[in-house]
Short mmCIF file of N, CA and C in Angstrom, two decimals:
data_model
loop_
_atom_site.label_atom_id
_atom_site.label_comp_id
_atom_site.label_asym_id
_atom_site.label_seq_id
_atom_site.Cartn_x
_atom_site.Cartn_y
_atom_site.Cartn_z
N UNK Q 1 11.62 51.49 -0.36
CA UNK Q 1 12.00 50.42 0.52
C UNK Q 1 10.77 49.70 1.08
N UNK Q 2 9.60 50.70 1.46
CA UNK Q 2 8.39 49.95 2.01
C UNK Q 2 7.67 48.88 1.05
N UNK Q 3 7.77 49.48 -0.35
CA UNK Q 3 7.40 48.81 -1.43
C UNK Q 3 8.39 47.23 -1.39
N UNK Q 4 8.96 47.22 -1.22
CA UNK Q 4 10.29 46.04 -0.87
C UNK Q 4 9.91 45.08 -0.28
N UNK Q 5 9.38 45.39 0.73
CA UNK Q 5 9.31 44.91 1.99
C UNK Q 5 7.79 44.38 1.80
N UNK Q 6 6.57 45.16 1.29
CA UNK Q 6 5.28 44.24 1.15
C UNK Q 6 5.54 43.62 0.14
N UNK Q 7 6.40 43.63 -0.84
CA UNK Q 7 6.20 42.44 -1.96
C UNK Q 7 6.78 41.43 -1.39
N UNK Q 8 7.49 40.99 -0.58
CA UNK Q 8 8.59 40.07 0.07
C UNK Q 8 7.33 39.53 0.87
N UNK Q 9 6.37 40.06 1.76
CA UNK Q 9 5.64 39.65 2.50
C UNK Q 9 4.60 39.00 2.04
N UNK Q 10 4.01 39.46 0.86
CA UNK Q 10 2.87 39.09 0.16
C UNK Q 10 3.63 37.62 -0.52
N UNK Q 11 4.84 37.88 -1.07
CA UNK Q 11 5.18 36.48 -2.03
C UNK Q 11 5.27 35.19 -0.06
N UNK Q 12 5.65 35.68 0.53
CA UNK Q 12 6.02 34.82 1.86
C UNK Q 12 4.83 34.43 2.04
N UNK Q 13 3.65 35.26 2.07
CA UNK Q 13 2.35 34.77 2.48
C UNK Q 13 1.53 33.84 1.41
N UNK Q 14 2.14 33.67 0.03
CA UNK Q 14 1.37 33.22 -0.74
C UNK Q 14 2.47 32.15 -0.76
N UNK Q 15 3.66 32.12 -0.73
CA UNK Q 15 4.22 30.84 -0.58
C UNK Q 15 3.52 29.75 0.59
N UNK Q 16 3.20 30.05 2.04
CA UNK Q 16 2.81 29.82 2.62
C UNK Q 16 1.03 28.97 2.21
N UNK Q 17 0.47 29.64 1.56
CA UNK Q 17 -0.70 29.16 1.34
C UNK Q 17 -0.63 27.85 0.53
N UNK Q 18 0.29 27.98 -0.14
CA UNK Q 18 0.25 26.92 -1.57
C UNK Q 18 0.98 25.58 -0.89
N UNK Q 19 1.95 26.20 0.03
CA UNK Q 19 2.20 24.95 1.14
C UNK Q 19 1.32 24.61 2.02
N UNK Q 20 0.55 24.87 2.40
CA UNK Q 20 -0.38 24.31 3.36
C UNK Q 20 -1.57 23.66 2.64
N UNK Q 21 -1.87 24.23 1.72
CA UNK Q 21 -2.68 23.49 0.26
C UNK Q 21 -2.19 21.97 0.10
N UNK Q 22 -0.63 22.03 -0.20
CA UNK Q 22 -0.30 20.92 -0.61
C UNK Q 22 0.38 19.83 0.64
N UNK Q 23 -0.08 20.64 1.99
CA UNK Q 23 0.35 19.78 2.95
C UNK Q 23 -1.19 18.71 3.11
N UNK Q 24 -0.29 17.16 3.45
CA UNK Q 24 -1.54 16.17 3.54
C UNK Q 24 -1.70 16.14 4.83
N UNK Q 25 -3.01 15.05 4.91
CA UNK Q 25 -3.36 15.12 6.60
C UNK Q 25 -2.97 13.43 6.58
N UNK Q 26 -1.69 13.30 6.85
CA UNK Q 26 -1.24 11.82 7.26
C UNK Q 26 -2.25 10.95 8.56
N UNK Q 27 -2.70 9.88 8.72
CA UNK Q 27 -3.34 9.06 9.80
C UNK Q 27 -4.45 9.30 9.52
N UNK Q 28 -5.19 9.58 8.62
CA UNK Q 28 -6.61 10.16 8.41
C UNK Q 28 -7.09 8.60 7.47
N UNK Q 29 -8.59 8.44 7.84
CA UNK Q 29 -9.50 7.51 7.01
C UNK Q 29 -10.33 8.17 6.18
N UNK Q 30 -9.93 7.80 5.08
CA UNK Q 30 -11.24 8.55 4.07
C UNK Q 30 -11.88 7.20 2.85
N UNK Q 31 -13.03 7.98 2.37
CA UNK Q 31 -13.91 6.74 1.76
C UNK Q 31 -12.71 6.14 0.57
N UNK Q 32 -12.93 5.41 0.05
CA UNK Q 32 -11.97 5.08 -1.28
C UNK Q 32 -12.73 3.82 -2.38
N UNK Q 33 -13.19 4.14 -3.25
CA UNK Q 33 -14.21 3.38 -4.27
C UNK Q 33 -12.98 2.97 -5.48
N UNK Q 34 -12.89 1.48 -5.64
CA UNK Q 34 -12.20 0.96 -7.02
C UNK Q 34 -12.93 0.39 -7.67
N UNK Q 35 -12.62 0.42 -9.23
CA UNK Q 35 -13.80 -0.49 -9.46
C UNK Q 35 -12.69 -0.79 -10.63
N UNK Q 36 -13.11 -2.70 -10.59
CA UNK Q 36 -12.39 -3.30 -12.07
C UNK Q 36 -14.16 -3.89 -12.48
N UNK Q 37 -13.29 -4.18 -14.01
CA UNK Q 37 -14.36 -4.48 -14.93
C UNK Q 37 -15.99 -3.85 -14.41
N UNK Q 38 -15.94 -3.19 -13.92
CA UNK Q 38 -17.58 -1.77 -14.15
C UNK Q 38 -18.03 -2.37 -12.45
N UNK Q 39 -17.15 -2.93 -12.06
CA UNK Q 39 -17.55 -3.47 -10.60
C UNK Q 39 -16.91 -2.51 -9.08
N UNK Q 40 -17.80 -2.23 -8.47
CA UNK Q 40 -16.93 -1.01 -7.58
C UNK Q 40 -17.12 -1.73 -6.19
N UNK Q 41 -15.86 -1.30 -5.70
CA UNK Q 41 -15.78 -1.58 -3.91
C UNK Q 41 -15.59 -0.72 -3.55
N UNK Q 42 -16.16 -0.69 -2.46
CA UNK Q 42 -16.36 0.87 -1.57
C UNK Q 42 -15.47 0.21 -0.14
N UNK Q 43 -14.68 0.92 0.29
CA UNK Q 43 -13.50 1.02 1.17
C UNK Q 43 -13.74 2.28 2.07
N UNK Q 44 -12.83 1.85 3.06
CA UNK Q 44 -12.30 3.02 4.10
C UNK Q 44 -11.10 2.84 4.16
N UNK Q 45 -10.21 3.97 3.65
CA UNK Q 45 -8.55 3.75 3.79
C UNK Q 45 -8.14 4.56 4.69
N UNK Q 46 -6.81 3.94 4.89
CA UNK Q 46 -5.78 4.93 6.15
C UNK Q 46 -5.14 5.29 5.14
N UNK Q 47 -5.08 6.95 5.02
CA UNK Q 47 -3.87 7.45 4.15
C UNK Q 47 -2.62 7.26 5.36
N UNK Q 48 -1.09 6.37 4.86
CA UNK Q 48 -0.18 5.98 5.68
C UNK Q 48 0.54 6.70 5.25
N UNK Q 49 1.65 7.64 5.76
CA UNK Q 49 2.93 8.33 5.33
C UNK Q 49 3.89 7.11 5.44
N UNK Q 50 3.68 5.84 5.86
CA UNK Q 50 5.27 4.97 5.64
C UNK Q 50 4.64 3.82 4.98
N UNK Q 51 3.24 4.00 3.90
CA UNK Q 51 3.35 3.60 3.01
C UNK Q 51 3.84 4.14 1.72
N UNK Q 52 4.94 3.34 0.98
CA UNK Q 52 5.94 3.70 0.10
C UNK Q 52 5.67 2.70 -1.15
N UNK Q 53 5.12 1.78 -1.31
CA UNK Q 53 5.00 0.67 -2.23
C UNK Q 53 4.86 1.27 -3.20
N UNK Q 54 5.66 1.37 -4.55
CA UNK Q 54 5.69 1.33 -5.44
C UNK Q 54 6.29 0.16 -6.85
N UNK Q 55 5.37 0.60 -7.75
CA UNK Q 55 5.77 -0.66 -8.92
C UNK Q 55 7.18 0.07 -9.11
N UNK Q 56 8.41 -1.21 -8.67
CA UNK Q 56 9.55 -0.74 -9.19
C UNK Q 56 10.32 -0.22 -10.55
N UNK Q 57 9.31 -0.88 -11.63
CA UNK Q 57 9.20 -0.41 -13.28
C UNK Q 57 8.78 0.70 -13.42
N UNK Q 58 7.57 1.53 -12.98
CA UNK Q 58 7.31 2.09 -13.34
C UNK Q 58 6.27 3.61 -12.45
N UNK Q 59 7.35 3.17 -10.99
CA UNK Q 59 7.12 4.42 -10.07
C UNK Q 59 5.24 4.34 -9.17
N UNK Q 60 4.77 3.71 -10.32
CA UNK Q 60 3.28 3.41 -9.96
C UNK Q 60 3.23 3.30 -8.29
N UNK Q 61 2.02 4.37 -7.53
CA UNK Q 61 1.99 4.26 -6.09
C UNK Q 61 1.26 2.92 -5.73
N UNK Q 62 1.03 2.17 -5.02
CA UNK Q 62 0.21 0.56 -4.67
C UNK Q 62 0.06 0.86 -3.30
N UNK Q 63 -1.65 1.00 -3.37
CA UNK Q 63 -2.39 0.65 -1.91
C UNK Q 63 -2.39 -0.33 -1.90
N UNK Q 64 -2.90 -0.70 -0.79
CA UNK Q 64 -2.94 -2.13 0.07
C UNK Q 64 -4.17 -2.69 0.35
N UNK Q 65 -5.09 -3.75 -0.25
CA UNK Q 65 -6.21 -3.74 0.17
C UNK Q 65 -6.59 -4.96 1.19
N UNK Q 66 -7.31 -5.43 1.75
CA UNK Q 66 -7.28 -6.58 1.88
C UNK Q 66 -8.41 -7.82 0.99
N UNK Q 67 -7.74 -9.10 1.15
CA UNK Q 67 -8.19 -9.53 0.08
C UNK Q 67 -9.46 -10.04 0.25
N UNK Q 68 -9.87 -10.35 1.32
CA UNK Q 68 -11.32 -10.31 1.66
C UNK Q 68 -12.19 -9.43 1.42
N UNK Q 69 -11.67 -8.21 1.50
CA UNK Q 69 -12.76 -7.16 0.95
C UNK Q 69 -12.77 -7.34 -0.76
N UNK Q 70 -12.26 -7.76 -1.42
CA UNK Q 70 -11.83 -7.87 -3.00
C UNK Q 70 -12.45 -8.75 -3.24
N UNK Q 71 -12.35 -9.88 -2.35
CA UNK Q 71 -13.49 -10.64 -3.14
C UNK Q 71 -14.99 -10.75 -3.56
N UNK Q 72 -15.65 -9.59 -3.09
CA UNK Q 72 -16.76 -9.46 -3.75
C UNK Q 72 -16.64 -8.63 -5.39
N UNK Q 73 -15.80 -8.48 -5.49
CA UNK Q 73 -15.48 -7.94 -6.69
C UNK Q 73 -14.71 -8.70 -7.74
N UNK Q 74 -13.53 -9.28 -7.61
CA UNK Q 74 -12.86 -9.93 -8.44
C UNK Q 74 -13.10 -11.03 -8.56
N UNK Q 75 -12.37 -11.82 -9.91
CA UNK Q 75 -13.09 -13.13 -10.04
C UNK Q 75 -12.27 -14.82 -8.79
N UNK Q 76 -13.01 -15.35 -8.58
CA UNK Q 76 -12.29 -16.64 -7.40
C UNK Q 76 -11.13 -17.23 -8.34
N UNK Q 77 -11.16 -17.31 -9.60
CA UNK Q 77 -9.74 -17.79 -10.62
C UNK Q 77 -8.54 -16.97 -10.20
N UNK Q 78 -8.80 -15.42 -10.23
CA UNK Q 78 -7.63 -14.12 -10.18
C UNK Q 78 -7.25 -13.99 -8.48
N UNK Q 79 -8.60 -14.32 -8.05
CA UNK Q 79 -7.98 -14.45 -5.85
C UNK Q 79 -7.14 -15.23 -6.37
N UNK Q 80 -7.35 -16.82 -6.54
CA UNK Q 80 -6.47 -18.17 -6.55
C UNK Q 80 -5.19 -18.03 -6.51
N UNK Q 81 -4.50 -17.14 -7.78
CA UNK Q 81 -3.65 -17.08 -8.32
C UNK Q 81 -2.95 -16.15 -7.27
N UNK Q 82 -3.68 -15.17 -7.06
CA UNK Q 82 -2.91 -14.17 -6.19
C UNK Q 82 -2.10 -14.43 -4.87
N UNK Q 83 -3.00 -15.39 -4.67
CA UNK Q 83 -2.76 -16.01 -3.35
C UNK Q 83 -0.97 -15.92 -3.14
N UNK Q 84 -0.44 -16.80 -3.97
CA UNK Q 84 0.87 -16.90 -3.93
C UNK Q 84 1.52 -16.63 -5.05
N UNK Q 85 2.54 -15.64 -4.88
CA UNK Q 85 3.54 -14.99 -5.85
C UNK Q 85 3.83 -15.93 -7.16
N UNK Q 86 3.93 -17.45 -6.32
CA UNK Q 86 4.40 -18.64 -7.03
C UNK Q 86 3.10 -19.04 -8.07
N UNK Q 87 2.33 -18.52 -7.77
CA UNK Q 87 1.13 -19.07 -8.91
C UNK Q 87 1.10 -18.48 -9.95
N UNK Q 88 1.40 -17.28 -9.87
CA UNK Q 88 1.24 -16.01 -10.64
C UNK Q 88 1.82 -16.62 -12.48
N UNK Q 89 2.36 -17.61 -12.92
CA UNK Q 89 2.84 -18.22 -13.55
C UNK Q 89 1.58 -18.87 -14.87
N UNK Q 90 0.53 -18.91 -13.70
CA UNK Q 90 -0.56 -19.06 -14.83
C UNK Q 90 -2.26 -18.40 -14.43
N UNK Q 91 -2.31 -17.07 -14.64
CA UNK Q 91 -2.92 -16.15 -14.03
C UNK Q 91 -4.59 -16.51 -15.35
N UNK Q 92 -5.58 -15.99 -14.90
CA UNK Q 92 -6.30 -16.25 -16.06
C UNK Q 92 -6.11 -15.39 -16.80
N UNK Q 93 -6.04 -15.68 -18.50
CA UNK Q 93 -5.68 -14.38 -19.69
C UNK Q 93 -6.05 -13.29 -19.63
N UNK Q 94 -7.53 -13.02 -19.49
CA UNK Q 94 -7.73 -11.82 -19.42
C UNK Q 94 -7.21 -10.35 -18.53
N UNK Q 95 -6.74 -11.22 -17.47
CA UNK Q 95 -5.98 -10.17 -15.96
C UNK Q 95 -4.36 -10.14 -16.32
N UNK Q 96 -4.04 -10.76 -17.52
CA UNK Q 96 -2.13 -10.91 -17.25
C UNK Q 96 -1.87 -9.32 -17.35
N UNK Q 97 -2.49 -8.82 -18.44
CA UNK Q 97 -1.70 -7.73 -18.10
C UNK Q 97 -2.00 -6.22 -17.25
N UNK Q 98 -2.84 -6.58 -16.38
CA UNK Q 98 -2.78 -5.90 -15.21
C UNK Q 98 -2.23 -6.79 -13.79
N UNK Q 99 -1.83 -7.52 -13.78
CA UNK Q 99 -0.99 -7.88 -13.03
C UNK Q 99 0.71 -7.54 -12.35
N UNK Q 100 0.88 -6.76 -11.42
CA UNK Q 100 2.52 -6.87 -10.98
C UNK Q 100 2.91 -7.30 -9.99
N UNK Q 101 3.87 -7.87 -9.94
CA UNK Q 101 4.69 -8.22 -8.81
C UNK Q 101 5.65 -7.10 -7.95
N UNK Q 102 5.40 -6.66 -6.58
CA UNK Q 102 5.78 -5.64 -5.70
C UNK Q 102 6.47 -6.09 -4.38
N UNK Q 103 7.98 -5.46 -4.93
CA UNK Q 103 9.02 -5.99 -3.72
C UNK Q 103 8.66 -5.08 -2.34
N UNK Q 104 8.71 -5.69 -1.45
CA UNK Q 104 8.55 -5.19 0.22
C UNK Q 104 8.96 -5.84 1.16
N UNK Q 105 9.07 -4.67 2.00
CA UNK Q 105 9.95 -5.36 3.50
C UNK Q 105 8.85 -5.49 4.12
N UNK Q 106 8.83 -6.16 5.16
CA UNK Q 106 8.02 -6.18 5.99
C UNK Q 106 8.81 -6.04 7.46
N UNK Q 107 8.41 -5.44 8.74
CA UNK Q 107 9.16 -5.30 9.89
C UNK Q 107 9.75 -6.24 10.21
N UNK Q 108 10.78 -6.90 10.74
CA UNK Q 108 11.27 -7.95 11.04
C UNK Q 108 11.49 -8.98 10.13
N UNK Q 109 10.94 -8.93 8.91
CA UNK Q 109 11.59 -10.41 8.09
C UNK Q 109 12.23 -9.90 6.87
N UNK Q 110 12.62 -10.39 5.58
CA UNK Q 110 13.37 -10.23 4.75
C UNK Q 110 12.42 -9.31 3.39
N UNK Q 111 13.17 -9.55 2.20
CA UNK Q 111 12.36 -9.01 1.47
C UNK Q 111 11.44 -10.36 0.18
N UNK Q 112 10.31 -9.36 0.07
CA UNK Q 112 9.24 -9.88 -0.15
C UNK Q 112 8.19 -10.35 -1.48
N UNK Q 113 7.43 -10.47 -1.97
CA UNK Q 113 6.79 -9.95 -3.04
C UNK Q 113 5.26 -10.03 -2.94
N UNK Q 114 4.92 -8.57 -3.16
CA UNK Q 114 3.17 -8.89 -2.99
C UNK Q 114 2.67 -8.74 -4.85
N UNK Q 115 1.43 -9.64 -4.93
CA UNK Q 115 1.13 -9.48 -5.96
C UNK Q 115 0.44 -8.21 -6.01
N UNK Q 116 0.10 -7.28 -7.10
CA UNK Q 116 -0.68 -6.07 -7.10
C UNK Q 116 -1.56 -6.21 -8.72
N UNK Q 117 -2.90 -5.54 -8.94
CA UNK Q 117 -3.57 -5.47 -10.02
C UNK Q 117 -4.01 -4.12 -10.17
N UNK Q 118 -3.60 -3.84 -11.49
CA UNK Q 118 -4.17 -2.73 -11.93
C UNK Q 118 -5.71 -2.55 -11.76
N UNK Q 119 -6.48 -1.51 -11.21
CA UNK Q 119 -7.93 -1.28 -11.41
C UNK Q 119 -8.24 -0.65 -12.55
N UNK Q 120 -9.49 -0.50 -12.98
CA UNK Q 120 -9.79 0.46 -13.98
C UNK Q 120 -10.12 1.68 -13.30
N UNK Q 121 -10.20 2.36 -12.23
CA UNK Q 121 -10.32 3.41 -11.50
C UNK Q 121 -9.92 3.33 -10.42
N UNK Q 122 -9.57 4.58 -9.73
CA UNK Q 122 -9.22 4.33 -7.75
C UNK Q 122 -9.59 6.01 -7.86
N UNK Q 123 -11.22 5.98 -6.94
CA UNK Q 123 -10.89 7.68 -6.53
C UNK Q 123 -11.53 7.43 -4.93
N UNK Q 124 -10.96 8.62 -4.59
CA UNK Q 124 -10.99 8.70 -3.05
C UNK Q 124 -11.36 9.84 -2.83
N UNK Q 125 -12.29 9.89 -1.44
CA UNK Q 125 -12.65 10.83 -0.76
C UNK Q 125 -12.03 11.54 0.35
N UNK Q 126 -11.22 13.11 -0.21
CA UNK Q 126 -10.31 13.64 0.77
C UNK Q 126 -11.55 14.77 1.04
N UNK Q 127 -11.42 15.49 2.51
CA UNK Q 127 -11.83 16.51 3.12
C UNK Q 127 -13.29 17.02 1.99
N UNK Q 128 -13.79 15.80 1.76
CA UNK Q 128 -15.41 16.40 0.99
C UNK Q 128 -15.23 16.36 -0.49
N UNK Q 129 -14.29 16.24 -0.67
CA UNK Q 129 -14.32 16.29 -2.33
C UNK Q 129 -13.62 14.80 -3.00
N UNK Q 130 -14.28 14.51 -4.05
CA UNK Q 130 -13.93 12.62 -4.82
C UNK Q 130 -12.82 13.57 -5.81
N UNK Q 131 -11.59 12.56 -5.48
CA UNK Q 131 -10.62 12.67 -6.42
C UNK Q 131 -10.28 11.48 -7.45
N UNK Q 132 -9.79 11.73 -8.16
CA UNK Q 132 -9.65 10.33 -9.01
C UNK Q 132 -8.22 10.30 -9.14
N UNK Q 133 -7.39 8.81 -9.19
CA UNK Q 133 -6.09 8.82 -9.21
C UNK Q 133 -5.86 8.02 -10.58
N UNK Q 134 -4.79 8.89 -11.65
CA UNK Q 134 -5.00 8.17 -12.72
C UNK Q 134 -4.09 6.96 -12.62
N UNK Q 135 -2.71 6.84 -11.58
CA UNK Q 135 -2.04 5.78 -11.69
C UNK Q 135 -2.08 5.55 -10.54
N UNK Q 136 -2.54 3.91 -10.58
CA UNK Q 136 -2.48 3.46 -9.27
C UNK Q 136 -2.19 2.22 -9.42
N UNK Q 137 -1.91 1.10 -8.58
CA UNK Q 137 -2.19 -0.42 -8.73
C UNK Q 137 -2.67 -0.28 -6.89
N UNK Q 138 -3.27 -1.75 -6.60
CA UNK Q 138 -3.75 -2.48 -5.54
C UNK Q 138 -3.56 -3.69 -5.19
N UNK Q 139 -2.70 -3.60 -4.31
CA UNK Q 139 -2.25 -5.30 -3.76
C UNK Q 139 -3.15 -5.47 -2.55
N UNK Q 140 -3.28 -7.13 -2.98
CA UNK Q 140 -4.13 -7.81 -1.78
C UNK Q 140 -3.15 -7.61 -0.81
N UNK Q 141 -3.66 -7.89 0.50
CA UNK Q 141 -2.73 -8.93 1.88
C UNK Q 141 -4.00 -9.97 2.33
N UNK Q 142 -3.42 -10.94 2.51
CA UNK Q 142 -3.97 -11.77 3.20
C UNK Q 142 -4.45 -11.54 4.58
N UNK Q 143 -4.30 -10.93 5.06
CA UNK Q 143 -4.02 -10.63 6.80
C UNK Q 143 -4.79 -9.21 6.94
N UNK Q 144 -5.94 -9.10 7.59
CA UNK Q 144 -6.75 -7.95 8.15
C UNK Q 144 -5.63 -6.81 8.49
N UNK Q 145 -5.92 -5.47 7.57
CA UNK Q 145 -4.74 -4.53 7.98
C UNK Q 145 -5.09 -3.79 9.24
N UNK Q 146 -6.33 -3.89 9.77
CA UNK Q 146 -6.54 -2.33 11.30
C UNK Q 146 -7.29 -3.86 12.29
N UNK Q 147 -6.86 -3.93 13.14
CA UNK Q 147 -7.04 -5.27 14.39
C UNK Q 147 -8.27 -4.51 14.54
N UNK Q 148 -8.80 -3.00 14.61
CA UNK Q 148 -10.25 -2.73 15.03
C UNK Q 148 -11.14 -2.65 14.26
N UNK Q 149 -10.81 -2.95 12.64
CA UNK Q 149 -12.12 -2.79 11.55
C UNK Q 149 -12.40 -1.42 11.02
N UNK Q 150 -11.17 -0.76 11.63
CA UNK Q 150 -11.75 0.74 11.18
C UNK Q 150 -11.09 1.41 10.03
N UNK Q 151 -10.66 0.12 9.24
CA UNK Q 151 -10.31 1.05 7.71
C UNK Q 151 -9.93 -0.25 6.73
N UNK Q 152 -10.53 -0.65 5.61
CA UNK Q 152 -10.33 -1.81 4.83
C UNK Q 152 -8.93 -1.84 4.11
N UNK Q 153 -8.49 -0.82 3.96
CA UNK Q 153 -7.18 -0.26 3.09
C UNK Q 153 -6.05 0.64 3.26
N UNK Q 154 -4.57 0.72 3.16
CA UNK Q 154 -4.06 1.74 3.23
C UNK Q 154 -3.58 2.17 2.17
N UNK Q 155 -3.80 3.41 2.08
CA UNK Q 155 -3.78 4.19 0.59
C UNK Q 155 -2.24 4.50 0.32
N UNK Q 156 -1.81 5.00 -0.52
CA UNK Q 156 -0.34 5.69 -0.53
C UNK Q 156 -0.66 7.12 -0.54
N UNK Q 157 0.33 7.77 0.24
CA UNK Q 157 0.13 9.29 -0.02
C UNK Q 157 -0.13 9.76 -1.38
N UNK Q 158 0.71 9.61 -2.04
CA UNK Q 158 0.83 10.33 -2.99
C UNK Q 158 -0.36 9.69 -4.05
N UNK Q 159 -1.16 8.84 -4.23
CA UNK Q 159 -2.16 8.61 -4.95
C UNK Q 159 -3.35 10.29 -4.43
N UNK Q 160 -3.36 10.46 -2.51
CA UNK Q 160 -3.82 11.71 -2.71
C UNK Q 160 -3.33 12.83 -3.11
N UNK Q 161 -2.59 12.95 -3.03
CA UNK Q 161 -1.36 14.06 -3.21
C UNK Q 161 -1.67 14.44 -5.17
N UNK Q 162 -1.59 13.31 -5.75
CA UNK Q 162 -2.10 13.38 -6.94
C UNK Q 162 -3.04 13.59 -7.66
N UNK Q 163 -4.14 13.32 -6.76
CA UNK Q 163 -5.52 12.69 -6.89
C UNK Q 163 -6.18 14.52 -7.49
N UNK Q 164 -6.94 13.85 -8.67
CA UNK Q 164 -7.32 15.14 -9.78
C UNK Q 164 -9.21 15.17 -9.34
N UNK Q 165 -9.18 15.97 -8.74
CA UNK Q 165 -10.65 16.72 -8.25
C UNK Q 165 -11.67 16.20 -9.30
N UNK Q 166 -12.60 15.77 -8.94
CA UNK Q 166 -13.67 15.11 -10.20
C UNK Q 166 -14.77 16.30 -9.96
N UNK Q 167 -15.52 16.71 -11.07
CA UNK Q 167 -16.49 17.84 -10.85
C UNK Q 167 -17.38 17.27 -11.66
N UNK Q 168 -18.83 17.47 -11.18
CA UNK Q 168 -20.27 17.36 -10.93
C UNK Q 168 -20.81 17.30 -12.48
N UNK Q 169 -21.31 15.96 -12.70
CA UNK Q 169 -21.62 16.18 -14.13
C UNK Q 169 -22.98 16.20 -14.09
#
């Protein structure tokens, strides 16, 4: 019976660990580096728990960046276009097909569409260690996301939640 009773405890205690492993630290800022075409931006994101944006095709999680910080990176043709959903109609060739369109509510008004672009990378810095997220997209906003400057981006959980440990080459 005693034998019973520590295996029950030991599986309880190791259930326990693997949950707290996989519990996130929601409201937290951590570094976050994207880079399209071999070009990297270095960010500070809010990992948000009631960010939910996903590509409705294809489950894909979509941070939020703002588009001022992007523009040192992307080209002034691909801002242009982004600008408005309605442009998106004649995007320059090379970006069409990292391009999506992402339905959202926003508090108080109806529903929405933000444009989003695939990167060629998104890894982020959780609790000391660079993770890399293999599916991600990144939508601009027009509009500064933290009124105090203290984070360029909000990440989606689950890009960390996903995010595959990069080791030291």
């Amino acid at each position: 019976m005693s034998s019973g009773f520590r295996f029950y405890g030991f599986f309880l205690a190791e259930g326990w660990r693997r949950f707290a492993k996989k519990k996130l630290r929601f409201e937290y800022i951590i570094e976050v580096k994207i880079v399209w075409d071999g070009r990297p931006l270095m960010l500070r994101g809010l990992i948000d728990s009631g960010n939910q944006l996903v590509d409705p095709l294809t489950k894909t999680p979509v941070m939020v960046v703002e588009q001022e910080k992007a523009k040192a990176v992307l080209p002034e043709e691909l801002l242009g276009c982004l600008s408005s959903p309605m442009m998106l109609a004649s995007p320059p060739e090379r970006w069409v097909h990292r391009l999506r369109l992402i339905p959202y509510r926003a508090v108080g008004s109806g529903p929405q569409m933000m444009a989003a672009v695939k990167p060629d990378r998104i890894m982020l810095r959780y609790e000391n260690e660079w993770l890399e997220v293999a599916q991600g997209l990144v939508a601009l906003s027009a509009d500064p996301l933290s009124t105090d400057g203290e984070y360029d981006c909000i990440v989606h959980p689950k890009m960390v939640q996903a995010g595959r440990k990069l080791t030291a080459s």
